[in-house]
Amino acid sequence: MQIALITGSGRKGGLGYETARQLGEAGYHVILAARRPELAQLTQKLIDQGISASYVVMDTTDEASVKAAATEVNRRFGRLDVLINNAASMRAGDSVEQQNLAEMRMVLDTNVIGTWNVTQKFIPLLRKSEHGRIVNVSSGAGSYGDPQYGFLHGAMGIPASGYGISKLALNGLTIKTAKELAADHILVNAVCPDITDTFGSGMFGRPVEVSAKSVTWAATLPDDGPTGGFFRDGQPLPW
């Protein structure tokens, strides 16, 4: 059984939790990772559905927390096959002129440094896998050329400058990680799930079940699949 860890999966109805559910139904053991207190209850819900699941408490922005989580996963499983960096903050949504920079630092700390932190700590476990995969949940808002959300196309009129810049940096991190881990046969890709109606709020966006399929697609790529790419619904996106 392959082992998949999904950060930011501590809320029912969220993209991370739905991704865990889909991978679990595909036969993976899924590890929910978040800092939310309801992790145990959410994990039990998956187990009640016949899914092999466990959880680890992790704050992606805290080095000691991530190190402890990696140690625990190594103790219990001895390896990791799939790392999904889903934890993110969307708080930096103002224009360049109006963006609160303290808020922007928090977004960069979560979306870029936090992802880097988790990736760093779990690479040794991914090297122990025969089918290592890293999926960075990104956004078309971090692309120059995405026709819907990219920098050159106005992101549908939504400023989201800080958020987009954080995802631009995440896309760069994806490319560099893919190149560095190519010799280890670890596939590393970024995925845009598109605007998603998480938590069933009825707001604009497609159902979380649909968006999560983009993430599970990248997590279950065959060994000869792409690496260092940027995708939505399994189709390449312009950087």
XYZ file of N, CA and C in Angstrom:
717
model
N 0.845 -1.196 0.000
C 0.000 0.000 0.000
C 0.878 1.243 0.000
N 0.598 2.171 -0.921
C 1.373 3.400 -0.976
C 0.890 4.393 0.086
N 1.820 5.199 0.567
C 1.559 6.133 1.661
C 1.560 7.551 1.111
N 0.499 8.298 1.369
C 0.388 9.680 0.893
C 0.095 10.607 2.068
N 0.855 11.691 2.161
C 0.630 12.704 3.194
C 0.135 13.984 2.524
N -0.932 14.550 3.088
C -1.553 15.744 2.506
C -1.585 16.844 3.564
N -0.858 17.929 3.325
C -0.890 19.050 4.267
C -2.171 19.861 4.056
N -2.553 20.605 5.064
C -3.751 21.431 4.954
C -5.012 20.622 4.729
N -5.080 19.442 5.353
C -6.218 18.543 5.134
C -7.099 18.423 6.370
N -7.074 19.448 7.202
C -7.762 19.367 8.479
C -9.161 19.948 8.524
N -9.805 20.106 7.352
C -11.179 20.622 7.346
C -12.028 19.798 6.391
N -13.106 19.255 6.889
C -14.021 18.485 6.042
C -14.613 19.407 4.977
N -14.595 18.957 3.749
C -15.082 19.776 2.652
C -14.002 20.590 1.980
N -12.792 20.587 2.553
C -11.683 21.296 1.947
C -11.000 20.459 0.875
N -10.173 21.110 0.076
C -9.498 20.428 -1.016
C -8.576 19.322 -0.505
N -7.842 19.590 0.573
C -6.927 18.592 1.114
C -7.649 17.352 1.600
N -8.741 17.548 2.315
C -9.504 16.413 2.846
C -10.115 15.601 1.712
N -10.644 16.287 0.704
C -11.249 15.581 -0.432
C -10.191 14.815 -1.216
N -9.008 15.398 -1.347
C -7.912 14.691 -2.004
C -7.556 13.426 -1.232
N -7.501 13.538 0.086
C -7.228 12.366 0.920
C -8.291 11.295 0.716
N -9.541 11.713 0.659
C -10.631 10.749 0.470
C -10.491 10.026 -0.877
N -10.196 10.790 -1.932
C -10.071 10.186 -3.253
C -8.884 9.227 -3.332
N -7.756 9.616 -2.760
C -6.603 8.728 -2.753
C -6.874 7.483 -1.907
N -7.565 7.695 -0.788
C -7.915 6.558 0.053
C -8.792 5.560 -0.677
N -9.739 6.061 -1.437
C -10.610 5.174 -2.212
C -9.835 4.460 -3.318
N -8.715 5.065 -3.725
C -7.869 4.436 -4.757
C -6.904 3.416 -4.156
N -6.965 3.217 -2.850
C -6.147 2.192 -2.210
C -4.910 2.672 -1.497
N -4.731 3.993 -1.391
C -3.597 4.552 -0.670
C -3.900 4.604 0.824
N -2.840 4.518 1.633
C -2.976 4.921 3.036
C -2.739 6.428 3.080
N -3.692 7.161 3.610
C -3.580 8.619 3.613
C -3.298 9.125 5.014
N -2.390 10.102 5.080
C -2.052 10.741 6.349
C -2.530 12.185 6.284
N -3.513 12.521 7.096
C -3.967 13.900 7.188
C -2.954 14.681 8.009
N -2.587 15.854 7.523
C -1.611 16.682 8.240
C -2.140 18.109 8.325
N -2.240 18.602 9.539
C -2.700 19.966 9.775
C -2.465 20.272 11.244
N -2.786 21.486 11.637
C -2.628 21.837 13.056
C -3.984 21.952 13.744
N -5.057 21.569 13.056
C -6.397 21.718 13.606
C -6.716 20.582 14.575
N -7.452 20.866 15.669
C -7.710 19.862 16.698
C -8.642 18.738 16.257
N -9.422 18.942 15.169
C -10.371 17.913 14.753
C -9.766 16.851 13.841
N -8.441 16.810 13.725
C -7.797 15.827 12.868
C -8.197 14.397 13.216
N -8.248 14.083 14.480
C -8.574 12.715 14.892
C -9.979 12.334 14.435
N -10.938 13.250 14.607
C -12.309 12.959 14.193
C -12.423 12.815 12.681
N -11.718 13.672 11.939
C -11.760 13.601 10.479
C -11.132 12.304 9.979
N -10.039 11.902 10.611
C -9.402 10.643 10.241
C -10.345 9.473 10.495
N -11.049 9.518 11.601
C -11.980 8.442 11.919
C -13.117 8.377 10.900
N -13.551 9.521 10.402
C -14.589 9.526 9.366
C -14.129 8.772 8.125
N -12.862 8.962 7.746
C -12.330 8.230 6.604
C -12.254 6.733 6.896
N -11.794 6.398 8.091
C -11.693 4.984 8.478
C -13.069 4.331 8.448
N -14.093 5.066 8.894
C -15.461 4.545 8.892
C -15.971 4.272 7.479
N -15.343 4.936 6.480
C -15.710 4.712 5.072
C -14.882 3.600 4.439
N -14.094 2.918 5.259
C -13.285 1.824 4.751
C -11.943 2.252 4.194
N -11.523 3.489 4.491
C -10.260 4.027 3.998
C -9.171 3.846 5.052
N -7.991 3.447 4.615
C -6.849 3.331 5.518
C -6.288 4.733 5.747
N -6.329 5.202 6.989
C -5.976 6.601 7.257
C -5.362 6.758 8.631
N -4.541 7.788 8.759
C -3.986 8.210 10.042
C -3.760 9.709 9.957
N -3.235 10.292 11.025
C -3.002 11.735 11.002
C -1.729 12.073 11.753
N -1.216 13.266 11.428
C -0.059 13.799 12.138
C -0.276 15.302 12.293
N -0.087 15.796 13.494
C -0.229 17.233 13.737
C 1.010 17.934 13.207
N 0.796 18.971 12.379
C 1.929 19.642 11.763
C 1.588 21.094 11.464
N 2.471 21.980 11.853
C 2.412 23.389 11.458
C 3.499 23.571 10.413
N 3.103 23.761 9.160
C 4.083 23.794 8.070
C 5.071 24.940 8.186
N 4.737 25.970 8.949
C 5.625 27.128 9.087
C 6.600 26.977 10.239
N 6.529 25.863 10.954
C 7.370 25.647 12.129
C 8.313 24.478 11.873
N 9.619 24.739 11.858
C 10.587 23.697 11.524
C 10.548 22.521 12.490
N 10.451 22.808 13.784
C 10.438 21.726 14.768
C 9.204 20.849 14.587
N 8.061 21.465 14.296
C 6.828 20.720 14.085
C 6.935 19.786 12.891
N 7.502 20.296 11.784
C 7.618 19.472 10.579
C 8.641 18.358 10.771
N 9.743 18.663 11.442
C 10.737 17.624 11.745
C 10.119 16.508 12.576
N 9.330 16.895 13.574
C 8.677 15.898 14.430
C 7.711 15.041 13.625
N 6.981 15.674 12.708
C 6.036 14.927 11.871
C 6.769 13.945 10.966
N 7.881 14.378 10.379
C 8.660 13.495 9.512
C 9.227 12.319 10.303
N 9.669 12.586 11.507
C 10.178 11.516 12.369
C 9.093 10.501 12.677
N 7.877 10.996 12.943
C 6.759 10.109 13.249
C 6.375 9.257 12.038
N 6.333 9.867 10.861
C 6.000 9.103 9.652
C 7.069 8.046 9.382
N 8.324 8.404 9.579
C 9.407 7.440 9.394
C 9.302 6.286 10.387
N 8.956 6.606 11.630
C 8.822 5.565 12.653
C 7.699 4.598 12.316
N 6.592 5.133 11.811
C 5.427 4.295 11.578
C 5.454 3.564 10.243
N 6.026 4.212 9.210
C 5.920 3.647 7.864
C 7.269 3.408 7.180
N 8.302 4.106 7.622
C 9.619 3.899 7.050
C 9.852 4.541 5.699
N 8.847 5.188 5.147
C 8.977 5.832 3.841
C 7.752 6.713 3.612
N 7.800 7.492 2.527
C 6.628 8.224 2.051
C 6.633 8.137 0.529
N 5.472 7.829 -0.050
C 5.376 7.695 -1.499
C 4.872 8.969 -2.174
N 3.973 9.673 -1.511
C 3.372 10.876 -2.100
C 3.316 11.979 -1.051
N 3.836 13.148 -1.414
C 3.705 14.341 -0.580
C 2.876 15.361 -1.349
N 1.767 15.774 -0.775
C 0.920 16.792 -1.393
C 0.965 18.040 -0.539
N 1.597 19.076 -1.064
C 1.704 20.358 -0.361
C 0.477 21.203 -0.707
N -0.541 21.060 0.137
C -1.815 21.738 -0.102
C -2.034 22.933 0.820
N -1.394 22.946 1.978
C -1.603 24.032 2.947
C -1.262 25.377 2.315
N -2.150 26.343 2.475
C -1.944 27.644 1.829
C -2.781 28.711 2.511
N -2.388 29.949 2.274
C -3.144 31.114 2.737
C -3.476 31.979 1.533
N -4.706 32.473 1.474
C -5.146 33.343 0.370
C -5.363 34.775 0.836
N -4.805 35.150 1.973
C -5.144 36.425 2.595
C -4.632 37.644 1.835
N -3.569 37.471 1.043
C -2.975 38.625 0.357
C -3.695 38.855 -0.971
N -4.830 39.551 -0.922
C -5.650 39.723 -2.113
C -5.796 41.149 -2.585
N -4.999 42.051 -2.046
C -5.129 43.457 -2.431
C -4.172 43.810 -3.566
N -4.314 45.030 -4.058
C -3.424 45.514 -5.098
C -2.019 45.713 -4.532
N -1.051 45.904 -5.415
C 0.324 46.153 -4.985
C 0.379 47.359 -4.062
N -0.341 48.414 -4.403
C -0.313 49.643 -3.620
C -0.952 49.464 -2.243
N -2.019 48.683 -2.169
C -2.800 48.595 -0.935
C -2.453 47.408 -0.049
N -1.694 46.455 -0.554
C -1.426 45.242 0.196
C -0.711 45.524 1.517
N -1.255 44.973 2.591
C -0.619 45.032 3.896
C 0.593 44.097 3.876
N 1.784 44.633 4.100
C 2.994 43.838 3.931
C 3.205 42.832 5.056
N 2.701 43.121 6.239
C 2.787 42.138 7.314
C 1.962 40.901 6.949
N 0.815 41.145 6.361
C -0.032 40.047 5.897
C 0.660 39.280 4.773
N 1.325 40.032 3.894
C 2.032 39.404 2.787
C 3.145 38.489 3.285
N 3.853 38.901 4.319
C 4.905 38.059 4.887
C 4.323 36.748 5.397
N 3.148 36.812 6.005
C 2.495 35.598 6.503
C 2.128 34.662 5.351
N 1.647 35.237 4.244
C 1.266 34.428 3.088
C 2.493 33.765 2.474
N 3.575 34.510 2.322
C 4.808 33.931 1.795
C 5.348 32.848 2.730
N 5.214 33.062 4.025
C 5.706 32.094 5.002
C 4.947 30.771 4.868
N 3.649 30.850 4.588
C 2.839 29.638 4.432
C 2.999 29.033 3.046
N 2.773 29.848 2.019
C 2.676 29.319 0.656
C 4.012 28.939 0.038
N 5.081 29.594 0.456
C 6.394 29.315 -0.140
C 7.331 28.660 0.873
N 7.652 29.379 1.946
C 8.603 28.844 2.930
C 8.049 27.595 3.602
N 6.753 27.595 3.918
C 6.140 26.424 4.544
C 6.217 25.201 3.650
N 5.896 25.384 2.376
C 5.988 24.274 1.429
C 7.430 23.798 1.296
N 8.349 24.736 1.220
C 9.783 24.398 1.136
C 10.202 23.617 2.379
N 9.768 24.069 3.537
C 10.081 23.425 4.807
C 9.628 21.970 4.812
N 8.381 21.732 4.427
C 7.840 20.370 4.418
C 8.580 19.506 3.393
N 8.780 20.053 2.206
C 9.469 19.296 1.157
C 10.859 18.876 1.620
N 11.590 19.807 2.184
C 12.947 19.537 2.681
C 12.958 18.375 3.660
N 12.050 18.413 4.626
C 12.065 17.428 5.707
C 11.609 16.051 5.250
N 10.792 15.986 4.183
C 10.258 14.702 3.757
C 10.987 14.105 2.556
N 11.912 14.834 1.934
C 12.673 14.274 0.812
C 13.374 12.962 1.197
N 14.015 12.864 2.375
C 14.663 11.585 2.707
C 13.688 10.406 2.721
N 12.445 10.642 3.140
C 11.453 9.563 3.150
C 10.956 9.253 1.744
N 10.848 10.277 0.905
C 10.429 10.055 -0.481
C 11.489 9.280 -1.260
N 12.735 9.470 -0.903
C 13.820 8.721 -1.569
C 13.740 7.228 -1.264
N 13.072 6.868 -0.193
C 12.911 5.463 0.159
C 11.773 4.802 -0.611
N 11.019 5.583 -1.361
C 9.908 5.067 -2.152
C 10.395 4.664 -3.540
N 9.714 3.705 -4.136
C 10.011 3.331 -5.514
C 9.215 4.180 -6.502
N 8.269 4.966 -5.988
C 7.389 5.759 -6.859
C 7.127 7.129 -6.239
N 8.192 7.849 -5.863
C 8.029 9.118 -5.170
C 7.334 10.179 -6.021
N 6.407 10.901 -5.371
C 5.674 11.973 -6.040
C 5.555 13.167 -5.089
N 5.753 14.369 -5.625
C 5.454 15.594 -4.889
C 4.483 16.410 -5.735
N 3.395 16.828 -5.123
C 2.406 17.666 -5.805
C 2.272 18.967 -5.030
N 2.585 20.072 -5.679
C 2.413 21.394 -5.068
C 1.117 22.009 -5.597
N 0.184 22.255 -4.695
C -1.086 22.846 -5.107
C -0.867 24.338 -5.318
N -0.901 24.749 -6.575
C -0.600 26.114 -6.960
C -1.871 26.812 -7.447
N -1.700 27.752 -8.362
C -2.837 28.509 -8.895
C -2.437 29.141 -10.214
N -3.404 29.249 -11.121
C -3.168 29.979 -12.350
C -2.835 31.435 -12.101
N -3.181 31.928 -10.909
C -2.838 33.305 -10.545
C -1.343 33.481 -10.372
N -0.596 32.378 -10.312
C 0.853 32.439 -10.224
C 1.531 32.212 -11.560
N 0.758 32.325 -12.635
C 1.274 32.123 -13.983
C 1.290 33.446 -14.736
N 2.240 33.582 -15.641
C 2.197 34.730 -16.552
C 1.117 34.540 -17.601
N 1.021 33.303 -18.131
C 0.241 33.118 -19.343
C -1.094 32.425 -19.213
N -1.493 31.996 -18.000
C -2.797 31.358 -17.865
C -3.875 32.299 -18.414
N -4.655 31.852 -19.404
C -5.617 32.762 -20.037
C -6.729 33.229 -19.122
N -6.987 32.494 -18.028
C -8.057 32.891 -17.117
C -7.568 33.770 -15.964
N -6.444 33.368 -15.346
C -6.050 34.006 -14.097
C -4.647 34.611 -14.104
N -3.899 34.438 -15.185
C -2.495 34.804 -15.190
C -2.222 36.295 -15.096
N -0.972 36.621 -14.788
C -0.553 38.015 -14.612
C -0.837 38.870 -15.841
N -0.662 38.290 -17.018
C -0.831 39.060 -18.249
C -2.288 39.218 -18.662
N -3.180 38.552 -17.936
C -4.587 38.577 -18.325
C -5.487 39.120 -17.222
N -4.894 39.716 -16.213
C -5.671 40.449 -15.218
C -6.350 39.622 -14.161
N -6.109 38.312 -14.144
C -6.697 37.441 -13.114
C -8.186 37.720 -12.940
N -8.899 37.820 -14.076
C -10.347 38.040 -14.072
C -10.724 39.316 -13.335
N -9.825 40.299 -13.340
C -10.125 41.571 -12.698
C -9.920 41.580 -11.205
N -9.459 40.457 -10.641
C -9.236 40.372 -9.199
C -7.777 40.702 -8.923
N -7.460 41.662 -8.045
C -6.057 42.016 -7.823
C -5.210 40.829 -7.360
N -5.511 40.300 -6.175
C -4.825 39.120 -5.624
C -3.336 39.125 -5.904
N -2.724 40.302 -5.873
C -1.319 40.411 -6.271
C -0.405 39.579 -5.386
N -0.559 39.722 -4.081
C 0.325 39.015 -3.166
C 0.148 37.516 -3.252
N -1.087 37.047 -3.308
C -1.351 35.617 -3.436
C -0.739 35.083 -4.724
N -0.960 35.796 -5.832
C -0.412 35.363 -7.110
C 1.100 35.308 -7.102
N 1.728 36.292 -6.482
C 3.192 36.308 -6.418
C 3.706 35.138 -5.578
N 2.981 34.793 -4.518
C 3.396 33.641 -3.712
C 3.311 32.355 -4.524
N 2.301 32.239 -5.378
C 2.167 31.041 -6.196
C 3.162 31.046 -7.353
N 3.534 32.223 -7.822
C 4.604 32.326 -8.817
C 5.900 31.752 -8.235
N 6.189 32.115 -6.991
C 7.383 31.582 -6.321
C 7.260 30.075 -6.116
N 6.068 29.597 -5.787
C 5.857 28.166 -5.597
C 6.098 27.407 -6.902
N 5.658 27.984 -8.013
C 5.902 27.345 -9.306
C 7.403 27.247 -9.594
N 8.145 28.298 -9.240
C 9.595 28.250 -9.402
C 10.222 27.177 -8.536
N 9.738 27.059 -7.310
C 10.236 26.027 -6.406
C 9.949 24.640 -6.976
N 8.801 24.486 -7.611
C 8.440 23.210 -8.219
C 9.454 22.804 -9.283
N 9.799 23.734 -10.163
C 10.747 23.433 -11.241
C 12.113 23.044 -10.672
N 12.603 23.833 -9.714
C 13.921 23.555 -9.144
C 13.936 22.204 -8.423
N 12.875 21.907 -7.681
C 12.806 20.635 -6.958
C 12.776 19.467 -7.933
N 12.002 19.612 -9.011
C 11.915 18.542 -10.011
C 13.280 18.241 -10.615
N 14.027 19.275 -10.920
C 15.349 19.073 -11.512
C 16.297 18.399 -10.517
N 16.243 18.835 -9.271
C 17.158 18.282 -8.270
C 16.842 16.820 -7.940
N 15.559 16.433 -8.045
C 15.168 15.085 -7.645
C 14.979 14.137 -8.825
N 15.303 14.617 -10.025
C 15.124 13.768 -11.210
C 15.942 12.483 -11.105
N 17.148 12.594 -10.573
C 18.013 11.408 -10.454
C 17.449 10.390 -9.474
N 16.585 10.854 -8.562
C 15.955 9.948 -7.591
C 14.633 9.390 -8.114
N 14.274 9.768 -9.347
C 13.029 9.309 -9.972
C 11.797 9.726 -9.172
N 11.895 10.900 -8.568
C 10.749 11.494 -7.862
C 10.128 12.532 -8.783
N 8.863 12.349 -9.121
C 8.164 13.280 -10.001
C 7.599 14.430 -9.182
N 7.860 15.651 -9.631
C 7.446 16.855 -8.893
C 6.674 17.762 -9.848
N 5.430 18.051 -9.527
C 4.600 18.885 -10.388
C 3.749 19.848 -9.582
N 3.366 20.937 -10.235
C 2.432 21.911 -9.657
C 1.074 21.726 -10.328
N 0.024 21.941 -9.552
C -1.335 21.750 -10.046
C -2.198 22.935 -9.654
N -2.969 23.435 -10.599
C -3.986 24.443 -10.294
C -5.336 23.742 -10.224
N -5.987 23.727 -9.071
C -7.287 23.058 -8.961
C -8.447 23.900 -9.489
N -8.166 25.125 -9.901
C -9.165 26.093 -10.344
C -9.936 26.628 -9.130
N -10.705 27.660 -9.345
C -11.509 28.239 -8.265
C -12.503 27.186 -7.796
N -12.524 26.959 -6.495
C -13.259 25.830 -5.942
C -14.213 26.272 -4.841
N -15.392 25.713 -4.859
C -16.387 25.968 -3.819
C -16.107 25.024 -2.655
N -15.039 25.340 -1.902
C -14.702 24.492 -0.757
C -15.736 24.659 0.351
N -15.914 23.594 1.113
C -16.802 23.553 2.277
C -18.271 23.714 1.894
N -18.614 23.550 0.596
C -20.012 23.583 0.182
C -20.705 24.880 0.505
N -20.004 25.987 0.330
C -20.555 27.290 0.713
C -21.576 27.808 -0.286
N -21.611 27.214 -1.485
C -22.519 27.704 -2.512
C -21.991 28.920 -3.241
N -20.742 29.313 -2.946
C -20.138 30.453 -3.621
C -19.619 30.035 -4.985
N -19.096 31.020 -5.729
C -18.579 30.773 -7.073
C -17.457 29.762 -7.033
N -17.455 28.854 -8.000
C -16.396 27.854 -8.089
C -16.983 26.483 -8.344
N -16.129 25.595 -8.802
C -16.620 24.252 -9.093
C -16.551 23.375 -7.848
N -17.280 22.262 -7.838
C -17.305 21.412 -6.644
C -15.918 20.905 -6.274
N -15.695 20.767 -4.986
C -14.378 20.339 -4.506
C -14.029 18.956 -5.035
N -15.031 18.100 -5.250
C -14.779 16.764 -5.769
C -14.147 16.820 -7.159
N -14.532 17.821 -7.949
C -13.990 17.976 -9.299
C -12.564 18.528 -9.239
N -12.376 19.565 -8.435
C -11.058 20.193 -8.344
C -10.003 19.234 -7.796
N -10.384 18.409 -6.842
C -9.419 17.489 -6.224
C -8.902 16.456 -7.219
N -9.660 16.195 -8.272
C -9.215 15.209 -9.256
C -7.915 15.638 -9.936
N -7.705 16.959 -10.075
C -6.439 17.441 -10.643
C -5.267 17.049 -9.754
N -5.474 17.116 -8.452
C -4.409 16.801 -7.499
C -4.154 15.295 -7.468
N -5.220 14.514 -7.415
C -5.046 13.062 -7.368
C -4.428 12.541 -8.668
N -4.728 13.201 -9.777
C -4.104 12.819 -11.055
C -2.588 12.938 -10.957
N -2.104 14.063 -10.446
C -0.658 14.275 -10.337
C -0.027 13.344 -9.304
N -0.786 12.998 -8.270
C -0.267 12.125 -7.221
C -0.139 10.682 -7.681
N -0.889 10.301 -8.707
C -0.927 8.903 -9.146
C -0.332 8.720 -10.542
N 0.518 9.646 -10.959
C 1.152 9.537 -12.274
C 1.975 8.255 -12.387
N 2.033 7.678 -13.579
C 2.917 6.524 -13.771
C 4.377 6.949 -13.705
N 5.264 5.977 -13.611
C 6.680 6.280 -13.443
C 7.261 7.060 -14.618
N 6.664 6.928 -15.802
C 7.150 7.673 -16.957
C 6.349 8.953 -17.189
N 5.644 9.408 -16.148
C 4.852 10.620 -16.251
C 5.708 11.871 -16.236
N 5.081 13.023 -16.443
C 5.826 14.286 -16.498
C 6.356 14.705 -15.137
N 7.381 15.525 -15.160
C 7.899 16.137 -13.937
C 8.321 17.566 -14.254
N 8.220 18.442 -13.259
C 8.540 19.846 -13.468
C 7.500 20.567 -14.293
N 6.253 20.082 -14.267
C 5.189 20.681 -15.061
C 4.159 21.395 -14.210
N 3.243 22.077 -14.896
C 2.169 22.853 -14.264
C 0.880 22.460 -14.982
N -0.106 21.977 -14.237
C -1.266 21.351 -14.857
C -2.582 21.774 -14.202
N -3.638 21.693 -14.997
C -5.014 21.775 -14.492
C -5.824 20.712 -15.227
N -6.505 19.871 -14.483
C -7.294 18.787 -15.070
C -6.446 17.908 -15.983
N -5.186 17.706 -15.610
C -4.310 16.840 -16.379
C -3.757 17.455 -17.642
N -4.069 18.725 -17.886
C -3.594 19.403 -19.093
C -2.565 20.466 -18.727
N -1.494 20.604 -19.527
C -0.456 21.580 -19.204
C -0.981 23.013 -19.203
N -0.468 23.794 -18.277
C -0.761 25.231 -18.214
C 0.495 26.017 -18.567
N 0.344 27.191 -19.162
C 1.528 28.034 -19.386
C 2.041 28.575 -18.061
N 3.364 28.626 -17.937
C 3.957 29.147 -16.714
C 3.758 30.651 -16.634
